Every structure is written in C-alpha cells, then in structure tokens.
Tab-separated table of C-alpha atoms in Angstrom:
chain	number	residue	atom	x	y	z
G	27	MET	CA	-10.005	0.249	29.808
G	28	LYS	CA	-9.102	-2.106	26.969
G	29	GLY	CA	-10.879	-5.020	28.597
G	30	GLU	CA	-13.966	-2.864	29.127
G	31	GLU	CA	-13.929	-1.754	25.482
G	32	LYS	CA	-13.563	-5.327	24.206
G	33	ALA	CA	-16.480	-6.411	26.376
G	34	LEU	CA	-18.652	-3.819	24.642
G	35	PHE	CA	-17.997	-5.542	21.314
G	36	LYS	CA	-18.168	-9.203	22.408
G	37	ASP	CA	-21.560	-9.847	20.785
G	38	VAL	CA	-20.650	-8.303	17.411
G	39	LYS	CA	-21.319	-10.591	14.436
G	40	LYS	CA	-21.142	-8.191	11.471
G	41	ILE	CA	-18.301	-5.696	11.070
G	42	LEU	CA	-17.688	-3.068	8.400
G	43	ILE	CA	-14.136	-1.786	7.988
G	44	ARG	CA	-13.641	1.428	6.037
G	45	SER	CA	-10.338	1.005	4.239
G	46	ALA	CA	-7.698	3.624	3.597
G	47	ASN	CA	-7.887	5.118	0.103
G	48	TRP	CA	-4.396	4.448	-1.258
G	49	VAL	CA	-2.561	1.239	-2.035
G	50	GLY	CA	0.339	1.837	0.350
G	51	ASP	CA	-1.939	2.859	3.209
G	52	ALA	CA	-4.211	-0.119	2.549
G	53	VAL	CA	-1.231	-2.478	2.779
G	54	MET	CA	-0.018	-0.797	5.974
G	55	SER	CA	-3.480	-1.274	7.497
G	56	LEU	CA	-3.358	-5.070	7.048
G	57	PRO	CA	-2.046	-5.818	10.569
G	58	ALA	CA	-4.932	-3.803	12.062
G	59	ILE	CA	-7.402	-5.765	9.932
G	60	THR	CA	-5.692	-9.011	10.950
G	61	SER	CA	-6.103	-7.953	14.588
G	62	THR	CA	-9.820	-7.459	13.953
G	63	ARG	CA	-10.166	-10.898	12.352
G	64	LEU	CA	-8.353	-12.637	15.210
G	65	SER	CA	-10.401	-10.727	17.777
G	66	PHE	CA	-13.660	-11.723	16.057
G	67	PRO	CA	-12.934	-15.057	14.339
G	68	GLN	CA	-16.622	-15.878	13.782
G	69	ALA	CA	-17.728	-12.429	12.595
G	70	ASP	CA	-18.710	-11.539	9.043
G	71	ILE	CA	-16.169	-8.854	8.129
G	72	ALA	CA	-16.722	-6.689	5.058
G	73	ILE	CA	-14.366	-3.982	3.860
G	74	LEU	CA	-15.575	-0.780	2.212
G	75	THR	CA	-12.917	0.405	-0.198
G	76	LYS	CA	-12.242	2.460	-3.289
G	77	PRO	CA	-12.004	0.324	-6.468
G	78	TRP	CA	-8.318	1.023	-7.072
G	79	VAL	CA	-7.285	-0.659	-3.788
G	80	ALA	CA	-9.934	-3.406	-3.727
G	81	GLU	CA	-7.602	-6.072	-5.118
G	82	ILE	CA	-5.477	-5.837	-1.982
G	83	PHE	CA	-8.379	-7.501	-0.182
G	84	HIS	CA	-9.773	-9.887	-2.799
G	85	ASN	CA	-9.175	-13.519	-1.815
G	86	SER	CA	-7.831	-12.381	1.556
G	87	PRO	CA	-8.487	-14.670	4.532
G	88	ILE	CA	-8.871	-11.716	6.879
G	89	VAL	CA	-12.003	-10.283	5.231
G	90	ASP	CA	-15.110	-12.045	3.973
G	91	ARG	CA	-16.379	-9.522	1.450
G	92	VAL	CA	-15.357	-6.389	-0.432
G	93	ILE	CA	-17.855	-3.555	-0.927
G	94	LEU	CA	-16.859	-0.919	-3.475
G	95	TYR	CA	-17.155	2.755	-2.605
G	96	GLN	CA	-17.502	4.170	-6.116
G	97	SER	CA	-16.750	7.851	-5.839
G	98	PRO	CA	-16.148	9.105	-8.505
G	99	GLY	CA	-19.120	7.116	-9.759
G	100	ILE	CA	-22.490	6.134	-8.372
G	101	HIS	CA	-21.561	7.112	-4.806
G	102	GLN	CA	-20.284	10.626	-5.451
G	103	GLY	CA	-22.103	13.671	-4.145
G	104	ILE	CA	-24.752	13.844	-1.441
G	105	GLN	CA	-27.182	11.536	-3.246
G	106	GLY	CA	-24.471	8.978	-3.928
G	107	LYS	CA	-23.377	8.875	-0.303
G	108	TRP	CA	-27.008	8.508	0.789
G	109	ARG	CA	-27.384	5.622	-1.693
G	110	LEU	CA	-24.297	3.932	-0.257
G	111	ALA	CA	-25.457	4.492	3.322
G	112	GLN	CA	-28.806	2.862	2.575
G	113	LYS	CA	-27.073	-0.145	1.016
G	114	LEU	CA	-24.943	-0.514	4.137
G	115	LYS	CA	-27.992	-0.085	6.367
G	116	GLU	CA	-29.631	-3.058	4.650
G	117	GLU	CA	-26.593	-5.179	5.538
G	118	GLY	CA	-27.239	-4.733	9.271
G	119	PHE	CA	-23.657	-4.094	10.357
G	120	GLU	CA	-23.199	-3.870	14.121
G	121	LEU	CA	-19.765	-2.227	14.215
G	122	ALA	CA	-17.962	0.156	11.859
G	123	LEU	CA	-14.184	0.459	12.138
G	124	LEU	CA	-13.022	3.576	10.341
G	125	LEU	CA	-9.402	3.234	9.291
G	126	GLN	CA	-9.946	6.088	6.863
G	127	ASN	CA	-9.718	9.382	8.728
G	128	ALA	CA	-12.164	11.653	6.914
G	129	PHE	CA	-15.397	13.119	8.253
G	130	GLU	CA	-17.381	11.458	5.470
G	131	ALA	CA	-16.398	7.974	6.673
G	132	ALA	CA	-18.073	8.682	10.005
G	133	LEU	CA	-21.033	10.392	8.328
G	134	ILE	CA	-21.757	7.445	6.015
G	135	SER	CA	-21.569	4.917	8.858
G	136	CYS	CA	-23.865	7.154	10.910
G	137	LEU	CA	-26.375	7.468	8.053
G	138	ALA	CA	-26.202	3.684	7.688
G	139	ARG	CA	-27.403	3.412	11.303
G	140	ILE	CA	-24.454	1.256	12.347
G	141	PRO	CA	-24.870	1.329	16.133
G	142	ARG	CA	-21.180	1.173	17.118
G	143	ARG	CA	-18.780	3.391	15.217
G	144	ALA	CA	-15.074	3.509	16.123
G	145	GLY	CA	-12.214	5.537	14.699
G	146	TYR	CA	-9.719	8.273	15.430
G	147	ASN	CA	-11.228	11.580	16.557
G	148	THR	CA	-9.840	13.346	13.468
G	149	ASP	CA	-11.459	15.768	11.035
G	150	GLY	CA	-14.023	17.007	13.568
G	151	ARG	CA	-15.976	13.763	13.574
G	152	SER	CA	-15.955	12.859	17.288
G	153	LEU	CA	-19.673	13.521	17.736
G	154	LEU	CA	-20.485	11.014	14.991
G	155	LEU	CA	-18.476	8.244	16.651
G	156	THR	CA	-19.713	6.121	19.533
G	157	HIS	CA	-16.127	5.075	20.302
G	158	PRO	CA	-13.766	7.925	19.348
G	159	VAL	CA	-10.081	7.133	19.803
G	160	ALA	CA	-7.741	9.962	20.775
G	161	CYS	CA	-4.983	10.599	18.226
G	162	ASN	CA	-2.002	12.039	20.101
G	163	GLN	CA	1.308	13.338	18.767
G	164	LYS	CA	3.158	10.093	19.524
G	165	ILE	CA	0.727	8.169	17.344
G	166	LYS	CA	0.880	10.777	14.569
G	167	LYS	CA	4.688	10.682	14.465
G	168	GLY	CA	4.961	6.894	14.485
G	169	HIS	CA	4.902	4.473	11.592
G	170	GLN	CA	1.652	4.234	9.653
G	171	VAL	CA	1.345	0.517	10.439
G	172	ASP	CA	1.384	1.365	14.127
G	173	TYR	CA	-1.048	4.220	13.553
G	174	TYR	CA	-3.734	1.795	12.378
G	175	LEU	CA	-2.847	-0.886	14.910
G	176	GLU	CA	-2.907	1.522	17.852
G	177	MET	CA	-6.502	2.362	17.012
G	178	VAL	CA	-7.823	-1.182	17.169
G	179	GLU	CA	-5.614	-2.161	20.082
G	180	SER	CA	-6.967	0.783	22.071
G	181	LEU	CA	-10.404	-0.776	21.552
G	182	GLY	CA	-9.185	-3.965	23.219
G	183	PHE	CA	-8.437	-5.948	20.063
G	184	LEU	CA	-5.596	-8.461	19.974
G	185	SER	CA	-1.988	-7.420	19.367
G	186	VAL	CA	-0.461	-8.956	16.236
G	187	ARG	CA	2.775	-9.005	14.236
G	188	ARG	CA	3.440	-5.484	13.045
G	189	THR	CA	4.529	-6.438	9.528
G	190	PRO	CA	1.978	-6.447	6.670
G	191	TYR	CA	1.544	-9.725	4.847
G	192	LEU	CA	0.162	-10.452	1.379
G	193	GLU	CA	0.070	-13.501	-0.835
G	194	VAL	CA	-1.101	-14.163	-4.358
G	195	SER	CA	-3.420	-17.014	-5.272
G	196	GLN	CA	-2.421	-19.989	-7.396
G	197	GLU	CA	-4.614	-18.614	-10.162
G	198	GLN	CA	-2.806	-15.262	-10.037
G	199	GLN	CA	0.577	-16.990	-10.096
G	200	GLU	CA	-0.411	-18.933	-13.203
G	201	GLU	CA	-1.649	-15.749	-14.886
G	202	ALA	CA	1.677	-14.055	-14.109
G	203	LEU	CA	3.551	-16.922	-15.745
G	204	ARG	CA	1.362	-16.625	-18.850
G	205	MET	CA	1.987	-12.870	-19.018
G	206	LEU	CA	5.734	-13.347	-18.695
G	207	LYS	CA	5.696	-15.998	-21.390
G	208	SER	CA	3.857	-13.604	-23.720
G	209	LEU	CA	6.644	-11.088	-23.069
G	210	GLY	CA	9.268	-13.654	-24.028
G	211	VAL	CA	10.479	-14.246	-20.452
G	212	ARG	CA	11.348	-17.843	-19.646
G	213	GLU	CA	10.321	-19.271	-16.281
G	214	THR	CA	13.983	-19.845	-15.366
G	215	GLU	CA	15.076	-16.245	-16.013
G	216	GLU	CA	15.726	-13.809	-13.168
G	217	ILE	CA	13.502	-10.729	-13.092
G	218	VAL	CA	14.156	-7.320	-11.532
G	219	GLY	CA	11.299	-4.872	-11.207
G	220	ILE	CA	11.443	-1.111	-10.920
G	221	SER	CA	8.745	1.344	-9.905
G	222	PRO	CA	10.126	4.753	-10.968
G	223	GLY	CA	6.936	6.792	-10.552
G	224	ALA	CA	5.194	8.238	-7.502
G	225	THR	CA	1.583	9.352	-7.286
G	226	TYR	CA	2.092	12.143	-4.764
G	227	GLY	CA	4.559	14.182	-6.824
G	228	SER	CA	7.975	14.359	-8.467
G	229	ALA	CA	9.755	15.136	-5.180
G	230	LYS	CA	9.534	11.425	-4.322
G	231	GLN	CA	11.062	10.302	-7.621
G	232	TRP	CA	14.655	9.315	-8.202
G	233	PHE	CA	15.806	10.495	-11.607
G	234	PRO	CA	14.676	8.408	-14.619
G	235	GLU	CA	18.074	8.721	-16.288
G	236	ARG	CA	19.633	7.103	-13.216
G	237	TYR	CA	17.058	4.333	-13.216
G	238	GLY	CA	17.978	3.805	-16.872
G	239	LYS	CA	21.698	3.536	-16.176
G	240	LEU	CA	21.073	1.302	-13.168
G	241	VAL	CA	18.909	-1.243	-14.963
G	242	GLU	CA	21.271	-1.255	-17.936
G	243	GLN	CA	24.059	-2.282	-15.579
G	244	ILE	CA	21.841	-4.884	-13.906
G	245	GLY	CA	20.822	-6.337	-17.261
G	246	LYS	CA	24.360	-6.496	-18.627
G	247	ASP	CA	26.182	-7.649	-15.473
G	248	LEU	CA	23.578	-9.895	-13.851
G	249	GLY	CA	21.602	-11.045	-16.876
G	250	ALA	CA	18.246	-10.074	-15.368
G	251	ARG	CA	15.173	-9.126	-17.346
G	252	ILE	CA	13.693	-5.768	-16.311
G	253	LEU	CA	10.012	-4.995	-15.731
G	254	ILE	CA	8.753	-1.430	-15.241
G	255	PHE	CA	5.704	-1.187	-12.977
G	256	GLY	CA	3.352	1.734	-12.486
G	257	SER	CA	0.035	3.313	-13.333
G	258	HIS	CA	-1.012	5.029	-16.554
G	259	GLY	CA	0.270	8.273	-15.043
G	260	ASP	CA	3.785	6.805	-14.874
G	261	LYS	CA	4.082	6.231	-18.630
G	262	LYS	CA	6.108	9.400	-19.193
G	263	VAL	CA	8.727	8.555	-16.581
G	264	ALA	CA	8.829	4.944	-17.826
G	265	LEU	CA	9.569	6.212	-21.343
G	266	GLN	CA	12.403	8.355	-19.968
G	267	VAL	CA	13.864	5.324	-18.200
G	268	ARG	CA	13.715	3.310	-21.421
G	269	GLN	CA	15.377	6.108	-23.387
G	270	ASN	CA	18.290	6.076	-20.936
G	271	ALA	CA	18.826	2.315	-20.896
G	272	ARG	CA	20.620	0.653	-23.779
G	273	ILE	CA	18.934	-2.687	-23.166
G	274	PRO	CA	15.355	-3.819	-23.835
G	275	LEU	CA	12.943	-3.107	-20.967
G	276	MET	CA	9.402	-4.391	-20.550
G	277	ASP	CA	7.142	-1.453	-19.769
G	278	LEU	CA	3.966	-2.521	-17.935
G	279	THR	CA	2.890	0.932	-16.775
G	280	GLY	CA	-0.840	1.382	-17.166
G	281	ILE	CA	-1.248	-2.146	-18.531
G	282	THR	CA	-1.632	-4.384	-15.490
G	283	THR	CA	-4.338	-4.475	-12.865
G	284	LEU	CA	-3.181	-4.226	-9.265
G	285	ALA	CA	-3.692	-7.978	-8.845
G	286	GLN	CA	-1.579	-8.685	-11.936
G	287	ALA	CA	1.150	-6.316	-10.731
G	288	MET	CA	1.150	-8.085	-7.359
G	289	ALA	CA	1.559	-11.487	-8.981
G	290	LEU	CA	4.346	-10.262	-11.269
G	291	ILE	CA	6.167	-8.528	-8.405
G	292	ALA	CA	5.978	-11.801	-6.474
G	293	ARG	CA	7.995	-13.371	-9.337
G	294	CYS	CA	10.751	-10.728	-9.073
G	295	ARG	CA	14.124	-11.443	-7.539
G	296	LEU	CA	14.210	-7.802	-6.484
G	297	LEU	CA	12.215	-4.547	-6.738
G	298	ILE	CA	13.827	-1.103	-6.846
G	299	THR	CA	11.373	1.645	-6.100
G	300	ASN	CA	10.606	5.120	-4.885
G	301	ASP	CA	8.322	5.518	-1.862
G	302	SER	CA	5.175	4.144	-3.485
G	303	GLY	CA	2.230	1.828	-3.018
G	304	LEU	CA	4.001	-0.954	-4.918
G	305	MET	CA	6.919	-0.639	-2.487
G	306	HIS	CA	4.575	-1.698	0.320
G	307	VAL	CA	3.078	-4.434	-1.858
G	308	ALA	CA	6.538	-5.926	-2.496
G	309	ALA	CA	7.471	-5.748	1.180
G	310	ALA	CA	4.230	-7.480	2.193
G	311	LEU	CA	4.853	-10.186	-0.418
G	312	GLY	CA	8.307	-10.831	1.029
G	313	VAL	CA	10.108	-9.689	-2.126
G	314	PRO	CA	13.571	-8.182	-1.506
G	315	LEU	CA	13.476	-4.481	-2.274
G	316	ILE	CA	15.530	-1.324	-2.335
G	317	ALA	CA	13.502	1.787	-1.503
G	318	LEU	CA	14.803	5.244	-2.408
G	319	PHE	CA	13.605	7.968	-0.024
G	320	GLY	CA	13.915	11.732	-0.305
G	321	SER	CA	10.997	14.011	0.528
G	322	THR	CA	9.165	11.456	2.691
G	323	ASP	CA	10.090	9.872	6.019
G	324	PRO	CA	10.982	6.156	6.128
G	325	GLN	CA	10.354	6.212	9.869
G	326	ARG	CA	6.692	6.865	9.109
G	327	THR	CA	6.026	5.275	5.722
G	328	GLY	CA	9.042	3.063	5.082
G	329	PRO	CA	8.653	-0.583	4.026
G	330	ARG	CA	8.489	-3.159	6.788
G	331	GLY	CA	10.164	-6.516	6.412
G	332	GLU	CA	13.501	-8.240	6.842
G	333	LEU	CA	14.290	-8.038	3.113
G	334	CYS	CA	13.803	-4.263	2.796
G	335	ARG	CA	16.692	-1.851	2.352
G	336	VAL	CA	16.178	1.909	2.450
G	337	ILE	CA	18.517	4.457	0.892
G	338	GLY	CA	18.058	8.086	1.902
G	339	LYS	CA	20.252	11.068	2.694
G	340	PRO	CA	19.947	12.988	5.987
G	341	ILE	CA	20.020	16.546	4.687
G	342	PRO	CA	18.511	19.501	6.625
G	343	CYS	CA	15.441	19.920	4.410
G	344	ALA	CA	14.466	16.231	4.315
G	345	PRO	CA	11.924	14.914	4.885
G	346	CYS	CA	9.987	17.946	3.670
G	347	LEU	CA	6.826	16.044	2.613
G	348	LYS	CA	6.434	18.367	-0.369
G	349	ALA	CA	4.975	17.179	-3.660
G	350	GLU	CA	7.385	19.264	-5.715
G	351	CYS	CA	10.932	20.187	-4.706
G	352	PRO	CA	12.109	23.822	-4.868
G	353	ASP	CA	15.775	22.712	-4.730
G	354	GLN	CA	16.303	20.294	-7.657
G	355	ARG	CA	15.604	17.245	-5.467
G	356	ARG	CA	18.949	17.496	-3.691
G	357	CYS	CA	18.022	14.574	-1.413
G	358	MET	CA	17.627	12.387	-4.494
G	359	GLU	CA	20.625	13.956	-6.245
G	360	LEU	CA	22.858	12.546	-3.498
G	361	ILE	CA	21.767	8.958	-4.237
G	362	SER	CA	24.135	7.677	-6.909
G	363	VAL	CA	23.719	4.842	-9.388
G	364	ASP	CA	26.815	3.158	-7.950
G	365	GLU	CA	25.403	3.238	-4.414
G	366	VAL	CA	22.138	1.633	-5.468
G	367	TYR	CA	23.941	-0.944	-7.602
G	368	GLU	CA	26.077	-1.942	-4.611
G	369	GLU	CA	22.872	-2.701	-2.708
G	370	VAL	CA	21.570	-4.669	-5.685
G	371	LYS	CA	24.759	-6.743	-5.712
G	372	ALA	CA	24.569	-7.320	-1.952
G	373	ILE	CA	21.066	-8.738	-2.307
G	374	TRP	CA	22.007	-10.741	-5.414
G	375	ASP	CA	25.070	-12.270	-3.799
G	376	SER	CA	23.197	-13.122	-0.603
G	377	LYS	CA	20.889	-15.428	-2.628
G	378	LEU	CA	17.754	-13.884	-1.050
C-alpha cells in the first residue's frame, strides 16, 4: 500500500504543510517534515503556521517558505479563512499535508482547491481529505514525534531518524552573544537556563520557590549565571523564582523572540524545565536538559535526545493531563530540590 500511495504523489512539485499550532508540537513534527523533504527533494515546500511558532521554521533547510496563518488577525472568522484559502489557491499547491488535526485545516486546503489533501481522519474531516489516514489507538498512545511520522510514512514517505533537530544560524549566534554581553555575561562564563512556566496550566509547573533554591545552589556552588526563559505570561512565576533565590537572576520572560530564546538556549550548559515548548527546543538543539514531569506523560510528550533526563514520580493519579491539580500537585511535591541538583551535578561532572 505504501508504494502505491507514494506513486500517487511522484509528480508533486509544490507541497503545503499545515504546521501544528504550539512550539513543542511544531518541534516534534520536524522529523515528519524532514521525511517529506527527503521524499521530495526537488519540491517547493511551504509551511503554513501560526506566527508564534514560525521561527521554528525560518532558515530551516527542510522548508522553502513560511506562510503565516494570522488568526487572530486578518485570517480569523469565515471571511479571513476564505481570504487565506484564496491566497493559497493562487500558489497552485498540488499536495497539502495536514499535521494539524482540526477540521478547519482540511476545510482551508479544500477551499484552496489543493487537489491532494492528506492527514489523519480526525475531527470529522475524512470527507474533505483525498488521502485520509486512520488514527488508531496505538498511534494515539505513542510519542507525539511518532504520531506525526506515522502519518507521512503511511503515505509512503521515507523513514527518518526519530529525534527532532534544530540549529541556530551564525547571525542568531552573534545576536545571542551581543544580548549576553549587554546583560554583563562574559563569553567564557557558564550559563544555566530555567523555564519555570507552562502554557497549559499550573499542574505542569514545579514550584517556583524550589526553582529559586535550586538555582541559588547552582549559582553558589557551580558559579553559573542563570537565565529565566518564558513568555510574557510567565512573568509572575519568574518573579516568584527571583524572590526565592538569593543571587542575581536574569529574567528574560516576555522579552525575547522565539528565535532569540533558541539562540540563547543553545549557549546554555544546561536547561532545567517543566514540560514546555522550550524543553523540546533545547532537546532539538542538543542542549543537555532536565525535564520535570507531573501531570503529563513523558512517554507521549517527553524530550527526545541522548542528553535529556526526565524526573517524574509514578503516583496513581499521574499522568492526569489536567490543567489544574485538585491535590496540591502531589506529583511535583515529590520532586525535591536535592534530587534535581544531583542530576545537575551529574551532567556538570560528565562535561556534557
């Protein structure tokens, strides 16, 4: 069947990929996009993505162009989606690969008159797809990287390494050095990053007072400078971390673009993080990291890479996948500062 499916696409020269909407999911989809590139090395591949994840794909060798789906913005509502569909129609795409699972992704590609439309048969959209892919329970329960890869592989695309990969450009590296210099960080100093927030809800967050005590110990014992990463919505938790650490911390929450955060994370000796988009960014950049898991399942959304260490506690209610915890985040309560610091020391002493 796979050979037959691939044969149906052999003449495709222009491909539109609808990206996932969140940073972590976008990173986890990179192997599937790589598979597409290797399967169609001569094709013009554009990715349709929300603005807040677009920088994952800028300057990437696996896509040729980024098209912004601005909703909220000029593409919201029925008229906005029609406007976007007409723009895509003018491009003359021959195949749409829908990594994003929603009905609207299939509807827009259908309105754009893209003749071949492939994606999982989720959200009642099978009739809008020319090549619906069955999404069974095994796929749903597997890792998100495999979820995306299984879709394109079922279409006959090439199998690839199942670890996301990112790199920052020379220009981005130089900008990161300038930013660090403006913060008073010398190029020779070791940097540890933390990402104490979590977009989905507080159930995914280790306690800010523990982050504070941890980074204070790291700063005093290991002499590292500490950067706090996150979005504008993480400013409150970043302030709580700073209030609990008796050393200076550099709070970058809400200040950096995603591209700047990527370049700065690439400079870090280590990142300590909750289950977050930046966790996946660090893993894909090859930065050693310690990921703290509670309400979510590392078997499904954990970081992939040889330098990734996951700390989580197997209690009966975890993973619950809830945004807010009704039980004082007991899964996170069981993760101590000492336990995380021991992992920090193991990475530090291994010279990774």
